[in-house]
XYZ file of C-alpha atoms in Angstrom:
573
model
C 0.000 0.000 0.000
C 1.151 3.358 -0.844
C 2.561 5.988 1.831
C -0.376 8.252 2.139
C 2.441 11.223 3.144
C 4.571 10.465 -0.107
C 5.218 12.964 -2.793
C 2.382 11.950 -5.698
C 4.295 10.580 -8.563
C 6.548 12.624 -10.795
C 4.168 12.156 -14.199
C 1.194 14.310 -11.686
C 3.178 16.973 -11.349
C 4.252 19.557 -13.457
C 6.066 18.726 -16.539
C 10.049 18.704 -16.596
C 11.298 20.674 -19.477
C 14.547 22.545 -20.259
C 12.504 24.513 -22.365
C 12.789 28.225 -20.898
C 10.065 29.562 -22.953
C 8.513 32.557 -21.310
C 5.529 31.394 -23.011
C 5.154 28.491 -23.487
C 2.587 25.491 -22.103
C 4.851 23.991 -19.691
C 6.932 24.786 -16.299
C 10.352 23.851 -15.312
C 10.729 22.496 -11.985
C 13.357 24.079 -9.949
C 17.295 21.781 -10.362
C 17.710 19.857 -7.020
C 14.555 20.307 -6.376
C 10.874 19.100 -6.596
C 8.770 22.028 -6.900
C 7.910 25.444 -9.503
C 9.598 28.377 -8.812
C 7.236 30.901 -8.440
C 9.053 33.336 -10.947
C 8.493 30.510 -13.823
C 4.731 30.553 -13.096
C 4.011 34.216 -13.440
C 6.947 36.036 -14.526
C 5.682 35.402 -18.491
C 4.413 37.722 -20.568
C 0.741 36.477 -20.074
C 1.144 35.980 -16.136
C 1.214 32.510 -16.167
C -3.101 32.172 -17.886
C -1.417 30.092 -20.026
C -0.367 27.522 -17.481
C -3.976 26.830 -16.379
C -4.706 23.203 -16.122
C -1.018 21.931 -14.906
C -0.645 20.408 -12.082
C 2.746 21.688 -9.943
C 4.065 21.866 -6.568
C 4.849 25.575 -5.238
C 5.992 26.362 -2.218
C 6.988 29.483 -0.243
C 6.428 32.276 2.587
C 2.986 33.436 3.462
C 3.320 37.545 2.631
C -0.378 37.816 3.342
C -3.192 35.619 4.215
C -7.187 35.513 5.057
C -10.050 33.540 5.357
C -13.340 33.490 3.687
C -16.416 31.902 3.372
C -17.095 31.317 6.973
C -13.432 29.910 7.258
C -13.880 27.205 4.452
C -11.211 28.427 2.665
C -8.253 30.193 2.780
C -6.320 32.894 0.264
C -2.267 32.666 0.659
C -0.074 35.591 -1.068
C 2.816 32.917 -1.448
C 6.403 34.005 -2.384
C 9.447 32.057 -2.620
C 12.150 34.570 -3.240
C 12.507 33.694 -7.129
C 10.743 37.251 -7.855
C 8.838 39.984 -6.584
C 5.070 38.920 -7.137
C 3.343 36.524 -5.469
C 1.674 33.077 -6.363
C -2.069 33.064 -4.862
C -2.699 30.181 -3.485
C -6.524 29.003 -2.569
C -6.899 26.274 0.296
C -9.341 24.471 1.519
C -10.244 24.066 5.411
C -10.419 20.566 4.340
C -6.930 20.201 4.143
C -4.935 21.818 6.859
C -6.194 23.514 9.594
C -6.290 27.052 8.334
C -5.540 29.277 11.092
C -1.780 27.874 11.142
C -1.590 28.473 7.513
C -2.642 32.276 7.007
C 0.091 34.280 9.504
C 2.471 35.949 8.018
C 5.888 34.724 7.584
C 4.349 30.849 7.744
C 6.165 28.514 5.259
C 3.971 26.708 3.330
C 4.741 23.727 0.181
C 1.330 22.414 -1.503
C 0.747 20.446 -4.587
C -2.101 21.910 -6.787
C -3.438 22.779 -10.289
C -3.125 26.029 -11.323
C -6.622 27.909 -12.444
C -7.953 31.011 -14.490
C -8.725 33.386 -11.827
C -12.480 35.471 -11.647
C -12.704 38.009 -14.212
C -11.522 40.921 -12.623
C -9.086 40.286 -10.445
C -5.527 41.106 -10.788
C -3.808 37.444 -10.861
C -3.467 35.764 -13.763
C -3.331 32.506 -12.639
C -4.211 30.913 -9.278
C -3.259 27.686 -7.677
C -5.906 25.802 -6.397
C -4.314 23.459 -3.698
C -5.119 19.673 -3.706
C -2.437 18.425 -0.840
C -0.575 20.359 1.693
C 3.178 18.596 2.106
C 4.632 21.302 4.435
C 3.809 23.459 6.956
C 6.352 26.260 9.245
C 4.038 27.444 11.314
C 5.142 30.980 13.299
C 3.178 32.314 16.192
C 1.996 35.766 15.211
C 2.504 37.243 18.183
C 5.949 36.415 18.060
C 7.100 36.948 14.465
C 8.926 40.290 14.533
C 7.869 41.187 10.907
C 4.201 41.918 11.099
C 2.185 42.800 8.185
C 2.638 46.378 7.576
C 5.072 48.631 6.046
C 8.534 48.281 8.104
C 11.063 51.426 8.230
C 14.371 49.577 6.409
C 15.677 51.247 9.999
C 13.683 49.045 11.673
C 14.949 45.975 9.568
C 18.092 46.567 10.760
C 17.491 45.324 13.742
C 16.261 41.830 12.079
C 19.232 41.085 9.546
C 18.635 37.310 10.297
C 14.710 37.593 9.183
C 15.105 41.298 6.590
C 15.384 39.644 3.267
C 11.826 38.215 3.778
C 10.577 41.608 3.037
C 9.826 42.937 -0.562
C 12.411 45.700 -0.035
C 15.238 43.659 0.944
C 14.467 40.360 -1.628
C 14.738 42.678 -4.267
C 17.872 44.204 -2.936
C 19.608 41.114 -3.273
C 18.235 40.656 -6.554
C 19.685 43.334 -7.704
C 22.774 42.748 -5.990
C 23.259 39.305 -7.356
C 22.434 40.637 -10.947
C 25.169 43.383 -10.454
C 27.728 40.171 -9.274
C 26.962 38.476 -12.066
C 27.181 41.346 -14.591
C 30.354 42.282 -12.814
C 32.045 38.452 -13.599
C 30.208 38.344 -17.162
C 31.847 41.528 -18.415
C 35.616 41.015 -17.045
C 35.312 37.531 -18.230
C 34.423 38.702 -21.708
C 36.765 40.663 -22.068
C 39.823 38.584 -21.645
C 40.329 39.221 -17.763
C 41.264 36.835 -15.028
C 39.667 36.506 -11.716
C 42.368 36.473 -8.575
C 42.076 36.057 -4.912
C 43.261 38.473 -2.914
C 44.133 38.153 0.744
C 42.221 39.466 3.204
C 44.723 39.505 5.840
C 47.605 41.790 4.746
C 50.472 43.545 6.132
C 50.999 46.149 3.926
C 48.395 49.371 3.789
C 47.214 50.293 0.256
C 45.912 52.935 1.199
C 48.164 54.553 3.408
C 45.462 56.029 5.375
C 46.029 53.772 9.076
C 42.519 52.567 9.259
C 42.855 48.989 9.493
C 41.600 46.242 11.727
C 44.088 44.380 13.184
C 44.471 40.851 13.335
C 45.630 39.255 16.151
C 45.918 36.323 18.696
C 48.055 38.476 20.909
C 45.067 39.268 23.814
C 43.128 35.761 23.543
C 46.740 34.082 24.200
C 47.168 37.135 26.852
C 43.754 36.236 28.163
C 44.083 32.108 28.353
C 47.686 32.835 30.380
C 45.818 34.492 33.054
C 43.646 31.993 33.840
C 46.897 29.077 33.612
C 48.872 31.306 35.577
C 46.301 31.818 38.113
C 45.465 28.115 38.171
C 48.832 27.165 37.946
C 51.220 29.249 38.923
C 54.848 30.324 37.751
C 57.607 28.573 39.467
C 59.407 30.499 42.705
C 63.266 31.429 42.109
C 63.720 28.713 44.784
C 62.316 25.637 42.787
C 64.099 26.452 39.708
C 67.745 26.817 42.123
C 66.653 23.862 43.158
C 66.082 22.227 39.655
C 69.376 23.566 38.956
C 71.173 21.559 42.126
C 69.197 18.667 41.022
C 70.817 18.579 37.520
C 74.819 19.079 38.765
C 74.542 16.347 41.608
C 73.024 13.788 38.904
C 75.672 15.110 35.977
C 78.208 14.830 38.932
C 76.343 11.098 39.369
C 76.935 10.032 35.597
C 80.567 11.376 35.848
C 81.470 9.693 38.793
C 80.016 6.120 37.306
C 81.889 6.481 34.063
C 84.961 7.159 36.113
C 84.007 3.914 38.219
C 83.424 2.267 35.063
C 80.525 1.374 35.761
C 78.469 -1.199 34.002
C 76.674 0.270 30.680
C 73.425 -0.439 32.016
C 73.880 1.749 35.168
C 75.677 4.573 33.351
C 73.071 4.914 31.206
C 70.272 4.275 33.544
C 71.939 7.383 35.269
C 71.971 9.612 32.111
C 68.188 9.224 31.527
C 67.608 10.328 34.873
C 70.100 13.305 34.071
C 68.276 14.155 30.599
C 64.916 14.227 32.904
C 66.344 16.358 35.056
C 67.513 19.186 32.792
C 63.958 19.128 31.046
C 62.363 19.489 33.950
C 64.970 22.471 34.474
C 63.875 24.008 31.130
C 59.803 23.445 31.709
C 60.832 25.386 35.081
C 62.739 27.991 33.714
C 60.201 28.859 30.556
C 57.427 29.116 32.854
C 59.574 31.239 35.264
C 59.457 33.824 32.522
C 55.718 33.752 31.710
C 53.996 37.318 32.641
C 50.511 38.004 32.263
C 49.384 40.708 29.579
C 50.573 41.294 26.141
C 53.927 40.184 25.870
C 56.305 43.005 25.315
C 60.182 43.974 23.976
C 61.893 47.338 24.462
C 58.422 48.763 25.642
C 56.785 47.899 22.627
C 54.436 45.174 21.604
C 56.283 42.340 20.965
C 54.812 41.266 17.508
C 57.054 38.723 16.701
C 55.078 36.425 19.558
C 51.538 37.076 17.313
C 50.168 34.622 15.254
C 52.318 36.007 12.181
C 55.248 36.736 13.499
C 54.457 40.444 13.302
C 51.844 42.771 12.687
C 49.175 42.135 10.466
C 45.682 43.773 9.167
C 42.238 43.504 7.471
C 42.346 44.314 3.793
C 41.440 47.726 2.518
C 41.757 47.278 -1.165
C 43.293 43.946 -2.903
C 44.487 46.024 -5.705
C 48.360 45.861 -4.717
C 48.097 41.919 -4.708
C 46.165 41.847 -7.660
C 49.057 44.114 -9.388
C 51.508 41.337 -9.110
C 49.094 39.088 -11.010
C 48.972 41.935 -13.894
C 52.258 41.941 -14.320
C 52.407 38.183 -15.304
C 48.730 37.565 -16.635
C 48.465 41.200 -18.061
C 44.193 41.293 -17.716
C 43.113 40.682 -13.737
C 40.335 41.639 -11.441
C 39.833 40.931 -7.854
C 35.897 41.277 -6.128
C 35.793 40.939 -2.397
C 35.285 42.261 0.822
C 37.899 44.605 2.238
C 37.392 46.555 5.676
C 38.047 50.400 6.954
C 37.956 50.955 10.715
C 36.457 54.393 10.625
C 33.794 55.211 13.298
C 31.931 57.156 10.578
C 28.024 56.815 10.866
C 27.300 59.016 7.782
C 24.585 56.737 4.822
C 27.705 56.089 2.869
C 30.488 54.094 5.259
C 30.291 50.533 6.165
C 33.532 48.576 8.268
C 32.675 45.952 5.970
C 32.066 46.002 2.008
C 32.851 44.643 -1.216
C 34.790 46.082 -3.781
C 35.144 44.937 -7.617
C 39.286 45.702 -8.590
C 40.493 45.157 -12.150
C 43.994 45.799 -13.099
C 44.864 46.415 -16.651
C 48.797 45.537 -17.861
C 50.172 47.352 -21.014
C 47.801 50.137 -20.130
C 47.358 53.955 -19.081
C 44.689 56.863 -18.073
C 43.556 56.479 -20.962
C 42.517 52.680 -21.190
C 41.823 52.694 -17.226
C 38.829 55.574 -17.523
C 37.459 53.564 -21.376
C 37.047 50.245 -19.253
C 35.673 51.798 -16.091
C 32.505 54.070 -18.474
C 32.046 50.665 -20.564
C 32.167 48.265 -17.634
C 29.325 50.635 -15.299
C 27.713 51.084 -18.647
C 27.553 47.213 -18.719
C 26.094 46.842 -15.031
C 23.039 48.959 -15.903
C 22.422 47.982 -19.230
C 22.693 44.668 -16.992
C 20.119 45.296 -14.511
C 17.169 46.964 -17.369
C 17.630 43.363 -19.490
C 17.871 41.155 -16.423
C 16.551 42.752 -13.242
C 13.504 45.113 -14.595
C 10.671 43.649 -12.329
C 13.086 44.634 -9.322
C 13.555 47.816 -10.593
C 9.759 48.950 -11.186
C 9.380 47.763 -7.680
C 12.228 50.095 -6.782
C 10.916 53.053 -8.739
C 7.832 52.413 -7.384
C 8.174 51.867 -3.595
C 11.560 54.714 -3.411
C 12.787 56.127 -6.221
C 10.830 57.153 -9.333
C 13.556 57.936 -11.321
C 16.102 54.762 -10.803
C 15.362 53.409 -14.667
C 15.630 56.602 -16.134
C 18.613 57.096 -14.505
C 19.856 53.712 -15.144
C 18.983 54.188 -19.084
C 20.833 57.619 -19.208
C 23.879 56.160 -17.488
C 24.286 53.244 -20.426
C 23.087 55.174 -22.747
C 24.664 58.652 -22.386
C 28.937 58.946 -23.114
C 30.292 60.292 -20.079
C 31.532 63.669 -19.531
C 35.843 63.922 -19.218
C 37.129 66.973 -17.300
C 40.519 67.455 -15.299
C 40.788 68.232 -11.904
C 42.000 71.736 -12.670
C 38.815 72.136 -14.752
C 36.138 70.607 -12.195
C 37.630 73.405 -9.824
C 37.198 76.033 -12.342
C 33.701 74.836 -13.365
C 32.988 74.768 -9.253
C 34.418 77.981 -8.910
C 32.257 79.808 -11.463
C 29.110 78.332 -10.411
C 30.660 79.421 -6.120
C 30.897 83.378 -8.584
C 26.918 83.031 -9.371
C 25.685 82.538 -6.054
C 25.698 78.554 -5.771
C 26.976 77.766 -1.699
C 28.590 75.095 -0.948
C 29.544 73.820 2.445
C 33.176 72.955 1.663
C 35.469 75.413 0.395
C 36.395 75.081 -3.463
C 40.066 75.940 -4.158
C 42.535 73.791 -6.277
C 43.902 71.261 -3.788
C 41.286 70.278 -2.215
C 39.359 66.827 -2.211
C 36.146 66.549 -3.899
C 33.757 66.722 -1.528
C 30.283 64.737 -2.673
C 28.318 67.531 -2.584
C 31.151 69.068 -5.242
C 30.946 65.387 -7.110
C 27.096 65.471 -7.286
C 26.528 69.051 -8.412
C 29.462 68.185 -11.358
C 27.340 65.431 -12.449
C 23.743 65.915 -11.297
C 23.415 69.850 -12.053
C 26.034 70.817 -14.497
C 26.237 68.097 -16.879
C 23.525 65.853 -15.549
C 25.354 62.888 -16.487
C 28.084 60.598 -15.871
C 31.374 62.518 -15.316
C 34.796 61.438 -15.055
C 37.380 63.491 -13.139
C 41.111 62.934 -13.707
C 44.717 64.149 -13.251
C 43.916 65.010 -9.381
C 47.181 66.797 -7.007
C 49.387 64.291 -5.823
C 49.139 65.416 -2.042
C 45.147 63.688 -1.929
C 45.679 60.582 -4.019
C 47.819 57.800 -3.025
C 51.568 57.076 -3.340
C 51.035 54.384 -6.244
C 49.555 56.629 -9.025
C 51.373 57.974 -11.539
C 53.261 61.403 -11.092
C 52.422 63.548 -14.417
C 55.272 65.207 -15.805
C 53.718 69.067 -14.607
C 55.666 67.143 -11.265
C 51.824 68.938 -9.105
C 49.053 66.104 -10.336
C 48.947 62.464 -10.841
C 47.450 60.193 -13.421
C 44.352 59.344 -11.103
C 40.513 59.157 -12.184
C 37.318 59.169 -10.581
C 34.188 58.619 -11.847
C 31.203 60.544 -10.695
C 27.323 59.388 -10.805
C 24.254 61.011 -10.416
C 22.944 60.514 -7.036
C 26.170 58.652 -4.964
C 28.930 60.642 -6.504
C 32.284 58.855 -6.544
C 31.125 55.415 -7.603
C 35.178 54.875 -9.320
C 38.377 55.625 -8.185
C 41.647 54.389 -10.242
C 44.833 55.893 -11.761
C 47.880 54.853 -13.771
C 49.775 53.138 -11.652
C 53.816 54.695 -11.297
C 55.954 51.968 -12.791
C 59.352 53.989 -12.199
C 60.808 52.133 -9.302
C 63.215 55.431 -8.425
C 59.566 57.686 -8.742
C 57.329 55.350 -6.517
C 60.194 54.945 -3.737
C 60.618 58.667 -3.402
C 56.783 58.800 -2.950
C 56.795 55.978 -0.226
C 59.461 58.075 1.905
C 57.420 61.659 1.033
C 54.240 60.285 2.405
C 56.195 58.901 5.792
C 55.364 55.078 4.930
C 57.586 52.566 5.925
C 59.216 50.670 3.245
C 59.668 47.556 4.266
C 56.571 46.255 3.933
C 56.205 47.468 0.792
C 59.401 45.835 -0.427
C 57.474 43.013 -2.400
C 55.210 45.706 -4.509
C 59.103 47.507 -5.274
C 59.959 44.204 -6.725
C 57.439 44.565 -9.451
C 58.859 48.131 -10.414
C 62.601 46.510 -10.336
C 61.766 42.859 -12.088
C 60.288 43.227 -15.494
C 58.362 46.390 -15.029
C 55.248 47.180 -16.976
C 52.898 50.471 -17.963
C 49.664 49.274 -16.069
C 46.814 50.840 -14.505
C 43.373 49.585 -12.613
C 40.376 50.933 -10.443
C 37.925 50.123 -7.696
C 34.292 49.867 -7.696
C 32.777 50.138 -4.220
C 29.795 47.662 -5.154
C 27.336 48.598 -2.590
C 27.444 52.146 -4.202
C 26.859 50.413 -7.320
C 23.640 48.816 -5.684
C 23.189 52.886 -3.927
C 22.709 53.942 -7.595
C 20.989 51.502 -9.268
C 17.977 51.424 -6.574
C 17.873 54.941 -5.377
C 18.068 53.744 -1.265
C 19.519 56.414 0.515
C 21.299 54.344 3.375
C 24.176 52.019 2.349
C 23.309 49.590 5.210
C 20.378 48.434 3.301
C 22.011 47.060 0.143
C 24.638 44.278 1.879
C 23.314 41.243 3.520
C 24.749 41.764 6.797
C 25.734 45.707 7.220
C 29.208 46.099 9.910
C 29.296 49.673 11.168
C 30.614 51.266 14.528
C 28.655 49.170 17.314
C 27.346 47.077 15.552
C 28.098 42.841 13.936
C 25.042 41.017 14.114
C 25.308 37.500 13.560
């Protein structure tokens, strides 16, 4: 007899098919898995009508829920993540007791046939459920997510239980679309993907903000507790430890001068070789103190983990050089840290940054594949992502597509530093304030880096040859000896959403810059190598991807775009 609780056989549910037909007859089940993503129901052009009549198993969270008919049946709003629109599901009390099912947040998995809705009503299609397999039931007083419009401030608060909420699903959405756009167009065009470390000991940067990594105060910490549990040895037992070992070395010499038989000189010469270790034991512990371990009044980093000082990542860029300049086309994408206890919209400790480095190549090339890769990304997100982005234009920002379509559309504006200033300081002439001071020298502040591109030439702008005392020791120095080959490239409604530069392949050059900006050279010894072995003409940027997602969705807060935001005070989970 068959199991009553079985899965009904495979030929009464919906049809397998690799045919990805938006409209055609049939569904594809979801790989390594038995049921219908949602998306493939009623993400087609006619909303899924023409799937009426198949039968298919669906399963998902409960957005919304109610009961009708004197409690006889049951409406579910149920979404599974694979889009933004729900699957309505109709259940009868017949089947499940309906009070579990209808609270927001339950998880629900039914087999069904999917129906022609009443005339009238928004769906398309409908599921009309004939067995309920699974049921996550969550106590609505409980649930933390109720059903009502949540502040993404609020969410915050929830990271663990956020990306059940329309805002945040499409958020990642969009995110993953932007990761995948971001592989697809390096990989097209000829780059490979690198690693990068995320422990480093050299500062790209040069700017001190790092987390350090260290085992130096849990080791500090666990020698406390031995030391107060067992304590160091007294000055007394190691003297005596020390007697011990000369009366049994005078022992063994005094038996070899007997000669002795071999067995007892040597059973006297183990108990000598015990001796002195026990000597040693006594006189390492003698020396343990409790806190960090110290040398000349310093930190004594040669005792960490490393063997000396060591540090979050804040860019993988100078790693990822030394791959361009043996694999020529490289990009690194990963997470890299800044330990600033900044709590503006636009700082995270933790975020991900998208790094290609281009051998063989100058300003010139670096600014051509920066416009055509962000180009790419929202070209990217209109083909791939536009249900996400109508639900983003519609729930934040109106203008997100348009802005997206400009940006991919529109060639982007190329200025010099010197000439952003003078543009800034002619509009400062006709009465436009600004809260930072405009003068050549300074570092483009974002409201400076949003009226360039969102007021004067309400586009895409890219900013290069900045002064060599704001940009970093690696760029370029131009030949005027005052700027360096550096670009940035400026967005409506983030600003800087690029930074990259020529990178200075003269070995003499880039070591002179090291010692002008007070860095130590040492641990930049390796990246001097590439300058004295084989240099090359190479240059690179860095995406900060979160700004990417900033942009493309019009959210004003950058904590709402990465799964799990870090910030000052708080790393949930």
């Amino acid at each position: 007899m068959a199991d009553p609780a079985a899965p009904p056989p495979t030929d009464q549910l919906a049809t397998t098919t690799l045919n990805h037909d938006p409209v055609s007859s049939y569904v594809t089940r979801a790989e390594f898995s038995d049921r219908v993503p949602i998306r493939s129901i009623i993400s087609r052009p006619n909303g899924g009508s023409g799937l009426a009549g198949q039968k298919v198993r669906a399963g998902g969270w409960v957005k919304t829920g109610r009961k009708a008919d004197k409690d006889s049946f049951a409406f579910l709003e149920l979404n599974d993540g694979s889009c933004p629109g729900n699957l309505q599901v109709i259940i009868e009390a017949s089947l499940w007791d309906l009070g579990q099912l209808v609270p927001t947040g339950t998880c629900v998995v039914v087999d069904g046939e999917l129906k022609l809705p009443p005339a009238g009503t928004k769906q398309k299609v409908e599921l009309r459920a004939q067995k309920v397999l699974h049921v996550g039931p969550v106590d609505p007083a409980k649930y933390p997510l109720p059903k009502m419009r949540l502040t993404l401030e609020f969410l915050r608060d929830f990271v663990h239980l956020r990306s059940r909420t329309n805002t945040i699903s499409a958020v990642a959405r969009i995110r993953n679309a932007l990761a995948y756009a971001t592989h697809t167009f390096f990989q097209n065009h000829g780059f490979l993907y690198v690693h990068t470390p995320i422990i480093t000991t050299s500062d790209c940067e040069g700017a001190g903000e790092m987390f350090q990594v260290t085992t130096l105060f849990s080791e500090a910490e666990k020698l406390e507790v031995e030391l107060k549990e067992n304590p160091p040895p007294s000055e007394a037992d190691v003297e005596a430890a020390r007697v011990l070992v000369k009366e049994k070395g005078e022992v063994v010499s005094q038996l070899k001068s007997a000669k002795a038989s071999k067995q007892d000189i040597s059973a006297s010469v183990d108990e000598l070789k015990k001796a002195k270790e026990n000597l040693s034991k006594l006189e390492e512990r003698s020396k343990l103190k409790p806190g960090i371990p110290q040398k000349d009044g310093k930190t004594d980093y040669a005792r960490d983990f490393f063997a000396r000082q060591a540090f979050l990542t804040v860019s993988g860029q100078l790693q990822v050089e030394s791959y361009a300049c043996a694999l020529s086309n490289v990009y690194t994408f990963g997470t890299t840290f800044r330990a600033e206890h900044s709590h503006t919209s636009r700082h995270l400790a933790e975020f991900w940054m998208v790094e290609p480095e281009i051998a063989f190549a100058d300003l010139e090339d670096d600014m051509n594949c920066a416009e055509a890769y962000v180009k790419f990304m929202c070209q990217w997100l209109l083909d791939n992502c536009i249900e996400d982005m109508e639900f983003m234009a519609d729930k934040f920002d109106k203008g997100c597509i348009d802005r997206l379509k400009m940006v991919a559309s529109t060639p982007f504006k190329r200025l010099s530093y010197t000439e952003a200033i003078e543009v800034l300081e002619e509009s400062v002439k006709s009465g436009k304030k600004f809260e930072n001071e405009v003068k050549w020298g300074i570092d483009l502040a974002s409201e400076h880096e949003r009226f360039l591109t969102e007021v004067k030439f309400q586009k895409p702008v890219i900013v290069y040859n900045y002064p060599k005392d704001i940009k970093a020791f690696y760029m370029r120095l131009n030949d005027d000896n005052k700027t360096v080959a550096a670009m940035d490239v400026l967005v409506p409604k983030v600003g800087e959403l690029v930074g990259g530069s020529q990178r200075e392949e003269r070995y003499d050059v880039i070591q002179q810059r090291i010692k002008e900006m007070g860095l130590p050279v040492e641990p930049y010894e390796w990246y001097l190598d590439l300058r004295r072995y084989g240099t090359v003409k190479h240059c690179g940027f860095g995406l900060g991807f979160e700004r990417m997602i900033l942009f493309a969705t019009g959210l004003e807060n950058i904590r709402d775009v990465i799964p799990f935001p870090r910030y000052p005070g708080r790393a949930d989970l």
